[in-house]
Coordinates of C-alpha atoms and ligand atoms in Angstrom, one line a residue:
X1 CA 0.0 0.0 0.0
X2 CA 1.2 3.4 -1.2
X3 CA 3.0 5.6 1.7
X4 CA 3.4 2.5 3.8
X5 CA 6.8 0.7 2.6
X6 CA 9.9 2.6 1.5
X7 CA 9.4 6.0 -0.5
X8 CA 10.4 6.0 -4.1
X9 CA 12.0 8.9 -5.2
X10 CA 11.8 9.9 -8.5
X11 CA 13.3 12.5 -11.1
X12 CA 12.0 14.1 -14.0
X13 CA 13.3 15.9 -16.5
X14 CA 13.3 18.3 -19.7
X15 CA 11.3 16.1 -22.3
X16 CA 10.1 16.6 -25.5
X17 CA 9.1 15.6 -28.1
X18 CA 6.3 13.4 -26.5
X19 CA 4.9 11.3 -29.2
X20 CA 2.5 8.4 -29.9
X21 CA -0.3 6.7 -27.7
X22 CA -1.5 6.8 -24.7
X23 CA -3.6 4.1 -23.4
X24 CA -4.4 5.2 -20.0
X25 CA -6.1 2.6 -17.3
X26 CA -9.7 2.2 -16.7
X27 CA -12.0 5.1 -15.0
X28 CA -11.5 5.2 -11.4
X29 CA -14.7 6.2 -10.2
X30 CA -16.5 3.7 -12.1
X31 CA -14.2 0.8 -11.3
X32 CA -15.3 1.3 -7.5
X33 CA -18.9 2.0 -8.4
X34 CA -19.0 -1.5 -10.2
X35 CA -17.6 -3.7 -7.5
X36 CA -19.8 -1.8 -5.3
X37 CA -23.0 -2.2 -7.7
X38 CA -21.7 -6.3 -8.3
X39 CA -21.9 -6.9 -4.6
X40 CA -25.4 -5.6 -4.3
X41 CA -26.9 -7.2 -7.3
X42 CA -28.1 -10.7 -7.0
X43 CA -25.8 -12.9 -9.3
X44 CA -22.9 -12.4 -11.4
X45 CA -21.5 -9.3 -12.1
X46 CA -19.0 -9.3 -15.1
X47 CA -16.1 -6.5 -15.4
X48 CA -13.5 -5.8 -18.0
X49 CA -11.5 -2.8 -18.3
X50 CA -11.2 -2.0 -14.6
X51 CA -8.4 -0.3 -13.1
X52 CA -6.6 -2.7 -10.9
X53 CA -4.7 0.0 -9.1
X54 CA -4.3 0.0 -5.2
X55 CA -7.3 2.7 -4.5
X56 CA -9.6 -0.1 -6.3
X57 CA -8.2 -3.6 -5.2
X58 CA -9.0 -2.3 -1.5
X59 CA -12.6 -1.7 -2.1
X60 CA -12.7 -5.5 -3.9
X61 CA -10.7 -6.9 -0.6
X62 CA -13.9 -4.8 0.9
X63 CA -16.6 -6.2 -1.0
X64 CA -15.1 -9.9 -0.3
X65 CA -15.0 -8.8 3.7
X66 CA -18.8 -8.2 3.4
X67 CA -19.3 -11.1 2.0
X68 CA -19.3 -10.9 -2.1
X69 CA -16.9 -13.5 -4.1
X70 CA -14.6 -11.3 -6.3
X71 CA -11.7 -12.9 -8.8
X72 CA -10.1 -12.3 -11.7
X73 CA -9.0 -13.9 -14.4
X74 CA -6.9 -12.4 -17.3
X75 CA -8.5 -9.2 -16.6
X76 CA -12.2 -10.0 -16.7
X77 CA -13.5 -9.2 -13.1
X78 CA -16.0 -11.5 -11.8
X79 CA -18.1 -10.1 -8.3
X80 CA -21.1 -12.9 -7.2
X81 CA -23.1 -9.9 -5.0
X82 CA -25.4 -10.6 -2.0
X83 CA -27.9 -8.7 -2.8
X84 CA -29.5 -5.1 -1.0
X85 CA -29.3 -5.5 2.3
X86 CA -27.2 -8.6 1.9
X87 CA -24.3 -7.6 3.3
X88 CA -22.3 -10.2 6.1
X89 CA -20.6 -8.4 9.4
X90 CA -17.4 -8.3 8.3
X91 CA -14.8 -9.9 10.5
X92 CA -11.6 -7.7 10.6
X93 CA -11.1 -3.8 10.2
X94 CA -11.9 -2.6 6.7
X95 CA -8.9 -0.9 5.3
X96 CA -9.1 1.5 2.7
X97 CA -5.8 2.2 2.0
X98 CA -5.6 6.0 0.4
X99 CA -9.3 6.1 -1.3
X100 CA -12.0 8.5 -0.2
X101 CA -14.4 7.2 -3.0
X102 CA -13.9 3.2 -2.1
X103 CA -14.3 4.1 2.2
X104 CA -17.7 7.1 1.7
X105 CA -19.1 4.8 -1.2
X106 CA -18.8 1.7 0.9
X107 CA -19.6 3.5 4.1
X108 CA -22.9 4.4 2.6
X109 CA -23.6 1.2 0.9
X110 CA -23.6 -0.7 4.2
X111 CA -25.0 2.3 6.6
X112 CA -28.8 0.8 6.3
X113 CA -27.8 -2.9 6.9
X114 CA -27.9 -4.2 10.6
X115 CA -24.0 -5.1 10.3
X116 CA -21.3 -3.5 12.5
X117 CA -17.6 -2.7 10.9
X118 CA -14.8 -0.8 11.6
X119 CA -12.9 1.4 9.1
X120 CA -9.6 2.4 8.7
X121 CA -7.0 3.7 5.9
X122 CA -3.5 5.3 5.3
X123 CA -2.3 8.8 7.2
X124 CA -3.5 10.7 4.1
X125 CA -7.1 9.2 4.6
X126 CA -7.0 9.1 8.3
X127 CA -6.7 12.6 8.1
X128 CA -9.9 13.1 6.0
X129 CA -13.6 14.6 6.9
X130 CA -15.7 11.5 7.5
X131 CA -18.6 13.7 8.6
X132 CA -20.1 14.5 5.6
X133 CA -20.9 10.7 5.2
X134 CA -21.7 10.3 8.6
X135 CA -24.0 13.0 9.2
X136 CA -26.6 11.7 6.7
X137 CA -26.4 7.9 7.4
X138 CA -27.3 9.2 11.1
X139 CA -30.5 10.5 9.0
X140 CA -31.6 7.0 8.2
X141 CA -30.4 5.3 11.6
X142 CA -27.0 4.3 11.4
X143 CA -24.7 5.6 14.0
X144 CA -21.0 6.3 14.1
X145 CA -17.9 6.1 16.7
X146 CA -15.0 8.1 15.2
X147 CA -12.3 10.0 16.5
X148 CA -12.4 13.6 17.1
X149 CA -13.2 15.6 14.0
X150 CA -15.4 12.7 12.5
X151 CA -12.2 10.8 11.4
X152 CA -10.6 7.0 10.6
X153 CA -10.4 4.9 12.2
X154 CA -14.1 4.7 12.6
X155 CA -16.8 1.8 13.8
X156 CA -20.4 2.4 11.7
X157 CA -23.5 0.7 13.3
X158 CA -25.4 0.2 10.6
X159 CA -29.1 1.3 10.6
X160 CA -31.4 -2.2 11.5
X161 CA -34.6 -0.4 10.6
X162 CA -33.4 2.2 7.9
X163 CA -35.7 4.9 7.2
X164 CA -35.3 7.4 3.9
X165 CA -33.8 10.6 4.0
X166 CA -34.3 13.9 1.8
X167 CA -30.9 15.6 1.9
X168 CA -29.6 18.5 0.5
X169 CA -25.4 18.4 -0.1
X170 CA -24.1 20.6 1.4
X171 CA -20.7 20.4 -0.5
X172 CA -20.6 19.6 -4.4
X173 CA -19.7 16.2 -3.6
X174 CA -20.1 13.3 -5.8
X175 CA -18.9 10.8 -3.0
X176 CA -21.4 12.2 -0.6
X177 CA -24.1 11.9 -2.7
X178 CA -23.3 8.4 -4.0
X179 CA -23.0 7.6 -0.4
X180 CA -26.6 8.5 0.3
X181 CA -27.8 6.8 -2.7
X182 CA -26.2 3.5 -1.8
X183 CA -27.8 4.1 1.8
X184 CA -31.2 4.8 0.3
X185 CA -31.1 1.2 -1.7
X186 CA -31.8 -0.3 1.4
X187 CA -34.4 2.4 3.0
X188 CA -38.0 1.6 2.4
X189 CA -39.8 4.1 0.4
X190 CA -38.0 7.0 -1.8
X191 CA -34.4 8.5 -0.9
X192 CA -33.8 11.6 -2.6
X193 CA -30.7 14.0 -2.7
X194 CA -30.4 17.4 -3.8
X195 CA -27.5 18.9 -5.4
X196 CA -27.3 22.4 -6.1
X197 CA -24.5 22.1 -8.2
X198 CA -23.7 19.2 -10.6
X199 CA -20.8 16.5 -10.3
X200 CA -20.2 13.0 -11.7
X201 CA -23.5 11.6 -12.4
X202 CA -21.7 8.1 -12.5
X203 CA -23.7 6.5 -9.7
X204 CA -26.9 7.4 -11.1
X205 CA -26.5 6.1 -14.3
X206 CA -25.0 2.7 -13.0
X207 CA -27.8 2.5 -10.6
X208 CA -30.1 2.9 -13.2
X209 CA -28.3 0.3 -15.6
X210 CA -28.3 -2.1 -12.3
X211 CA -31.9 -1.7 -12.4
X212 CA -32.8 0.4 -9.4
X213 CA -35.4 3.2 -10.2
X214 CA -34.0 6.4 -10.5
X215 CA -34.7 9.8 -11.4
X216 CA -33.7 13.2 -11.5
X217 CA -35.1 16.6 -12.1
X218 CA -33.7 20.3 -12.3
X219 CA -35.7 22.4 -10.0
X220 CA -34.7 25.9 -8.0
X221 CA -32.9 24.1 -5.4
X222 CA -30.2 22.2 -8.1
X223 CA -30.7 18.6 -9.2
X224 CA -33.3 16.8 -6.9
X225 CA -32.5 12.6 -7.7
X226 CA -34.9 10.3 -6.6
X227 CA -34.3 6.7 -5.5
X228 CA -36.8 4.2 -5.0
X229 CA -35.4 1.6 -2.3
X230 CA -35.6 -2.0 -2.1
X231 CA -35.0 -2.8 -5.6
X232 CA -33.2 -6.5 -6.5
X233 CA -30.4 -4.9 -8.5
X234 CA -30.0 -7.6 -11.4
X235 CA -26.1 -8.2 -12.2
X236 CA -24.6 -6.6 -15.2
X237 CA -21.5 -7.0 -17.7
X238 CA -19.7 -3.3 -17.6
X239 CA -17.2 -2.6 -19.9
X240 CA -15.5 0.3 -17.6
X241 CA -14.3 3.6 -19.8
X242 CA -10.7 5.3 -19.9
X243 CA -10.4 7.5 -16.7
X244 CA -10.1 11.2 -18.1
X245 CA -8.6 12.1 -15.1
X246 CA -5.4 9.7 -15.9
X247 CA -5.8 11.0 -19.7
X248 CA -5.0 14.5 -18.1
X249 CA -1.2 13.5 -17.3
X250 CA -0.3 12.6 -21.2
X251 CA -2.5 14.9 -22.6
X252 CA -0.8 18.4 -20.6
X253 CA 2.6 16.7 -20.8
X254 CA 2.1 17.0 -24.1
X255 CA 1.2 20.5 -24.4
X256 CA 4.0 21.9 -22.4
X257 CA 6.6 19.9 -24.2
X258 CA 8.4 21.0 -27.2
X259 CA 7.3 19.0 -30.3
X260 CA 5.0 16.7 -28.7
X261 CA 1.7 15.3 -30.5
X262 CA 0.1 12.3 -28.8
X263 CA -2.9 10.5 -29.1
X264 CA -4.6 9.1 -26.0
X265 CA -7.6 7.3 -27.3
X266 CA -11.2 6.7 -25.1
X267 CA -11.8 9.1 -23.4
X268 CA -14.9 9.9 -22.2
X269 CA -16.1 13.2 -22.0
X270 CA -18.8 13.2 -19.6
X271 CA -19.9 16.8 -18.8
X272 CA -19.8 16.1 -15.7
X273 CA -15.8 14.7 -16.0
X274 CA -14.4 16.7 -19.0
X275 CA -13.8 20.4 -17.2
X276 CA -10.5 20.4 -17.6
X277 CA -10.2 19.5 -21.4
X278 CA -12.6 22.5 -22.4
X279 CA -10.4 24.8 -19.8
X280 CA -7.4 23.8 -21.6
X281 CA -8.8 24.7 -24.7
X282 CA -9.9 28.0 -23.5
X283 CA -6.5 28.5 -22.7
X284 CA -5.5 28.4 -26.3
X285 CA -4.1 24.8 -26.1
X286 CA -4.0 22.5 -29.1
X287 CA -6.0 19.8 -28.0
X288 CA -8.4 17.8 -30.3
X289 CA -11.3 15.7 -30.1
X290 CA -11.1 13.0 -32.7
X291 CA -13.5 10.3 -33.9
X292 CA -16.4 12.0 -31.3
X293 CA -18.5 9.2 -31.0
X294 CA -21.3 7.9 -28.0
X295 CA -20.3 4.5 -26.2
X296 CA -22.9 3.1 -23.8
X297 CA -24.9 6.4 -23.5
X298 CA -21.4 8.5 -23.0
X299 CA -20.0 10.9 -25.3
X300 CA -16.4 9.3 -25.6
X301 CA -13.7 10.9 -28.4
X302 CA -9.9 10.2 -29.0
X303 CA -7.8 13.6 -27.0
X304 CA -4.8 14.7 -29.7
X305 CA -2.7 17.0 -27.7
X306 CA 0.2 18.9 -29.3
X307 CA 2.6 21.1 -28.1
X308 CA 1.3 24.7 -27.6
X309 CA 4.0 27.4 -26.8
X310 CA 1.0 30.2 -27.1
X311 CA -0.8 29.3 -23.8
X312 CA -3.0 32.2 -22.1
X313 CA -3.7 32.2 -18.8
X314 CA -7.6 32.5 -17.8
X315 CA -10.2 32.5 -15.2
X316 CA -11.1 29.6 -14.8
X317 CA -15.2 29.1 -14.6
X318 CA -16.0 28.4 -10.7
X319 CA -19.6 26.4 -12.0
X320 CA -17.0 24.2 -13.6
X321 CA -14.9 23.3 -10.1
X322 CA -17.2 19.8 -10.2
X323 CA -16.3 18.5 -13.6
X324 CA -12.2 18.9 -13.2
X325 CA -11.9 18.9 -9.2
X326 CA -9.3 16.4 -9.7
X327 CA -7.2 18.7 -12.1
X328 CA -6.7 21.4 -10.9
X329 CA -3.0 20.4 -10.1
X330 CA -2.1 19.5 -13.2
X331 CA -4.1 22.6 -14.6
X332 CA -1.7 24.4 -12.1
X333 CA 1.0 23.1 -13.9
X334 CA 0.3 24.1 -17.3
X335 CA -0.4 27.4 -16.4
X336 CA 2.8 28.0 -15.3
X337 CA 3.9 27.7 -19.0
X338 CA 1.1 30.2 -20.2
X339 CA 1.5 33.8 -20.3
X340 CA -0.3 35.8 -17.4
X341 CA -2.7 34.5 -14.4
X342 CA -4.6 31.5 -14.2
X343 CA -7.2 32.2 -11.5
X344 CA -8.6 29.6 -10.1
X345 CA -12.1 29.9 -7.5
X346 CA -14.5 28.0 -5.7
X347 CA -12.3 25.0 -5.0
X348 CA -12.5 24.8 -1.5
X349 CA -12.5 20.8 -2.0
X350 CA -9.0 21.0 -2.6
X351 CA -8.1 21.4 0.4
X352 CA -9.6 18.1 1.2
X353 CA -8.3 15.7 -1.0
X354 CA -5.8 12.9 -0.5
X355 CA -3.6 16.2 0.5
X356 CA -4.5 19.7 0.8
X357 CA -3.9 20.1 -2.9
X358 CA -3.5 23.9 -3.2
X359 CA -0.8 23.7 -0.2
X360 CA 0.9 21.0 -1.9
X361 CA 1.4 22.8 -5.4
X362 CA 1.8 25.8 -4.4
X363 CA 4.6 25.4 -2.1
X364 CA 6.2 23.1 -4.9
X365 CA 5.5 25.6 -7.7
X366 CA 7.4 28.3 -5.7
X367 CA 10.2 26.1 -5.1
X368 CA 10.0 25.8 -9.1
X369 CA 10.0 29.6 -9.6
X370 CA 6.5 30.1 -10.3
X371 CA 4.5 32.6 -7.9
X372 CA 1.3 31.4 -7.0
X373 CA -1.0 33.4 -4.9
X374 CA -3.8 31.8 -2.5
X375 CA -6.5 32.2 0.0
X376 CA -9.2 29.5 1.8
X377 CA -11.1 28.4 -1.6
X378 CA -9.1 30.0 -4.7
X379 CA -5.5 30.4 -6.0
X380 CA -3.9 31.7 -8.7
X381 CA -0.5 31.3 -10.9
X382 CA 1.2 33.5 -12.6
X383 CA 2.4 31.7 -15.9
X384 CA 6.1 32.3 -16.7
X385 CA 5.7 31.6 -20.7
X386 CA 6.9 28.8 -22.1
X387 CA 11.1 27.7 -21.4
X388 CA 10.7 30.2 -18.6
X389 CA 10.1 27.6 -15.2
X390 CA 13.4 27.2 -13.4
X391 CA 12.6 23.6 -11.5
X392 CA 15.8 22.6 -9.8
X393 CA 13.7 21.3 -6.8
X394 CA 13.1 18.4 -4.2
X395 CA 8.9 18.7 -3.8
X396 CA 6.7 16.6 -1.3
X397 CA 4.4 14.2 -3.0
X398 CA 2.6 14.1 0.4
X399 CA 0.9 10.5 -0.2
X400 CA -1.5 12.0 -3.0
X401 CA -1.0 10.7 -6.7
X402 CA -2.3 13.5 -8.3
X403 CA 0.5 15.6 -6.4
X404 CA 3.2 13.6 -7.4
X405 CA 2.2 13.2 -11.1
X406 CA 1.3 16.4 -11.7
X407 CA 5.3 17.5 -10.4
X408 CA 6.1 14.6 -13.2
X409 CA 5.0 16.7 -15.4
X410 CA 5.9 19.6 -14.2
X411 CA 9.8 18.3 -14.7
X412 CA 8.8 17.2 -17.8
X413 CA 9.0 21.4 -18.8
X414 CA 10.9 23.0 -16.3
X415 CA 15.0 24.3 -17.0
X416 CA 16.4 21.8 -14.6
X417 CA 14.9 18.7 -13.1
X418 CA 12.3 18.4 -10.5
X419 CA 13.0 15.7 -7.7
X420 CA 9.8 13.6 -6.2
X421 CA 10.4 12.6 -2.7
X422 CA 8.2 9.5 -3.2
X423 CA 6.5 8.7 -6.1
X424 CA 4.7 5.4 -4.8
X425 CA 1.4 6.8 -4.4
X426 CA 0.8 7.1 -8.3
X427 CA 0.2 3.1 -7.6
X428 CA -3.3 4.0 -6.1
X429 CA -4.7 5.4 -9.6
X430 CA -2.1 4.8 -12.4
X431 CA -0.3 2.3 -11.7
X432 CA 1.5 2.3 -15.7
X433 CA 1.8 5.9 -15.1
X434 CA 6.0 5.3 -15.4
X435 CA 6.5 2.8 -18.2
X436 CA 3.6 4.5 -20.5
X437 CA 5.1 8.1 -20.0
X438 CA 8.6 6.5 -21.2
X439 CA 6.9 4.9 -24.0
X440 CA 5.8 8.3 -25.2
X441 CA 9.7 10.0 -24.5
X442 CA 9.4 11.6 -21.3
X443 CA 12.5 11.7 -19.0
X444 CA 11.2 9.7 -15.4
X445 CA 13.6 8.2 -13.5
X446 CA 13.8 6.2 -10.4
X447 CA 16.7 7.5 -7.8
Ligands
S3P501 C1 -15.1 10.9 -6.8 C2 -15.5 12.2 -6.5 C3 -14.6 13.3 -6.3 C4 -13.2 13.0 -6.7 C5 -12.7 11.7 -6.4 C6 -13.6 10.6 -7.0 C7 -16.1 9.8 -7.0 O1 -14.7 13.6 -4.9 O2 -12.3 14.0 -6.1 O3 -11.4 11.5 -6.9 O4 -15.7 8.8 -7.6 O5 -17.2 10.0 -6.6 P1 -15.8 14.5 -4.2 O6 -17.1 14.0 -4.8 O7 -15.8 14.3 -2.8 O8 -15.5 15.9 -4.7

């Protein structure tokens, strides 16, 4: 498990040109969602393209603590689920490792079942708000025993006689609102959750693939979705999409890299996922959407990014925050090539995430050169221009993968190299992240 053994420090340097494919792994968020889904369907559930990175292999050792059979073979995932409701007491501490989604999603999943289980992860998750899951399990009758501040380790008492809850988010959080969906499966009667501003819809749709009844509506208050509970969730064969969020790496590598043109094909481009890609673009970036075609009800295109010297800085959209919260470090990176101020608001989330993610860039970006201003839920960089970004730095990966592959590709660009004091926790999301970004001719070594 990622920040648990020895740290792996890492190098990267000037690069360029970046050139040919790449194939990045599975979607995260869905790879949890359909072990998840599996174990609460009756039957077996049949998986290919899932990511087997560290985040996601926890949540399957989960699933088989609470009583699902999950295996592999040559890739193709199988999960037999229990069924809603289903769920066995599971006999040892449930340990998450470094993954918000799999400990909230599986949190809520088993927060209306009359089992009793005990969670824990690594120091990055320990230190993360639990209370925003808690708070509305409490609603349908589970109960909680955490330490101070709502965090892991953390004993849930799930709710024997669930009732169903109406809840209004009060963060844009798509973990807290799949939470209480996966809650509400096992509440009699209609669970509904309001979000006044959109993120990834993921849970929804899969719920309603799964066969649960589901529905949403735009009214004054934001998106009101409506889940009838109790439904026999019928096992599906899921086929899980490229993970935009790993197709960010290659795709502003590329962009900030002299000569570089590279392909990274299947990519979905949710709405609710593709922020980033339409920010780059506004930027001035020479990105390309090829062979734009629908897979499985998604709008899914090849990304062609190219290098592009001419970036502009820009403010960035605060309704888009949802639909790139994960990239707004490697967003910070590429602006540091562009000329002038990428201004970036309403991201108080950030500061939430496997590490406090506008700390952790900006203190590395000023070790770089760059000057990045910041306050409670915005920060901004002022680009440098293109073959302008010192580097020359030792930054602090601080057991977050995003962090320590966004600095990747920050070295990638920067005069002299950028040192990564441990580059293990890429493991937890990307685990090809190395060998695929040498395979397109960027400079990443181990030291
Ligand atoms: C995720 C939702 C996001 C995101 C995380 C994955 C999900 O978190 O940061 O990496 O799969 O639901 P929030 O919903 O808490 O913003």
């Amino acid at each position: 498990m990622s920040g648990h053994g020895t740290p792996v420090p890492m190098v990267s340097s000037k690069s360029g040109p970046l050139t040919g494919e790449a194939n990045v792994p599975g979607d995260k968020s869905i790879s949890h969602r359909s072990l998840i889904l599996g174990a609460l369907a009756i039957g077996e559930t049949k998986i290919t393209g899932l990511l087997a990175g560290e985040d996601v292999l926890d949540t399957a050792k989960a699933m088989r603590a609470f009583g699902a059979e999950v295996t592999e073979v040559d890739g193709t995932w199988s999960v037999h689920g229990v069924g809603v409701g289903g769920f066995a007491e599971p006999d040892n501490v449930i340990d998450c490792g470094n993954s918000g989604t799999g400990v909230r999603l599986i949190m809520g999943a088993m927060g209306t079942s009359p089992v009793t289980a005990t969670f824990t992860g690594d120091a990055s998750l320990r230190s993360r708000p639990m209370g925003r899951i808690t708070d509305p399990l409490a609603e349908f009758g589970a109960r909680a025993y955490g330490r101070t501040g709502g965090r892991l380790p953390l004993t849930l008492v799930g709710a024997a006689d669930p009732v169903p809850v109406r809840y209004l988010l009060p963060m844009p959080s798509a973990q807290v609102k799949s939470a209480v969906l996966l809650a509400g499966l096992n509440a009699p009667g209609e669970t509904v959750v309001i979000e006044p501003e959109p993120t990834r819809d993921h849970t929804e749709r899969m719920l309603t693939g799964f066969g649960a009844e589901v529905s949403a509506e735009q009214t004054n208050e934001g998106r009101v979705i409506t889940l009838k509970g109790r439904p026999e969730l019928k096992p599906q064969t899921i086929v899980v999409p490229r993970d935009p969020s790993s197709a960010a790496f290659p795709v502003c590598a590329a962009l900030i890299t002299e000569g570089s043109d590279v392909l990274v094909p299947n990519i979905g481009l949710n709405p609710t996922r593709a922020g980033l890609f339409e920010t780059l673009r506004d930027m001035g970036a020479d990105l390309s959407y090829e062979n734009p075609r629908d897979e499985g009800g998604e709008p899914v295109a090849d990304l062609r990014a190219k290098f592009s010297p001419d970036l502009e800085g820009i403010e960035v959209p605060p309704e888009r925050a949802a639909s790139m919260i994960d990239e707004y470090p490697v967003l910070s990176v590429v602006a540091a090539f562009a000329r002038g101020r990428t201004i970036m608001r309403g991201v108080k989330e950030l500061r939430v995430k496997e590490s406090d993610r506008i700390d952790a860039m900006a203190q590395g970006l000023r070790a770089a050169g760059v000057t990045v201003e910041e306050g409670e839920d915005w920060w901004i960089v002022e680009g440098r221009g293109f073959g302008d970004v010192p580097g020359g730095v030792t930054v602090e990966s601080r057991l977050d993968h995003r962090i320590a592959m966004s600095f990747a590709v920050l070295g990638f660009a920067t005069e002299q190299p950028v040192r990564i004091d441990d580059a293990s926790p890429i493991a937890t999301s990307f685990p090809i992240f190395e060998s695929l970004m040498a395979t397109l001719g960027a400079k990443l070594e181990r030291v």
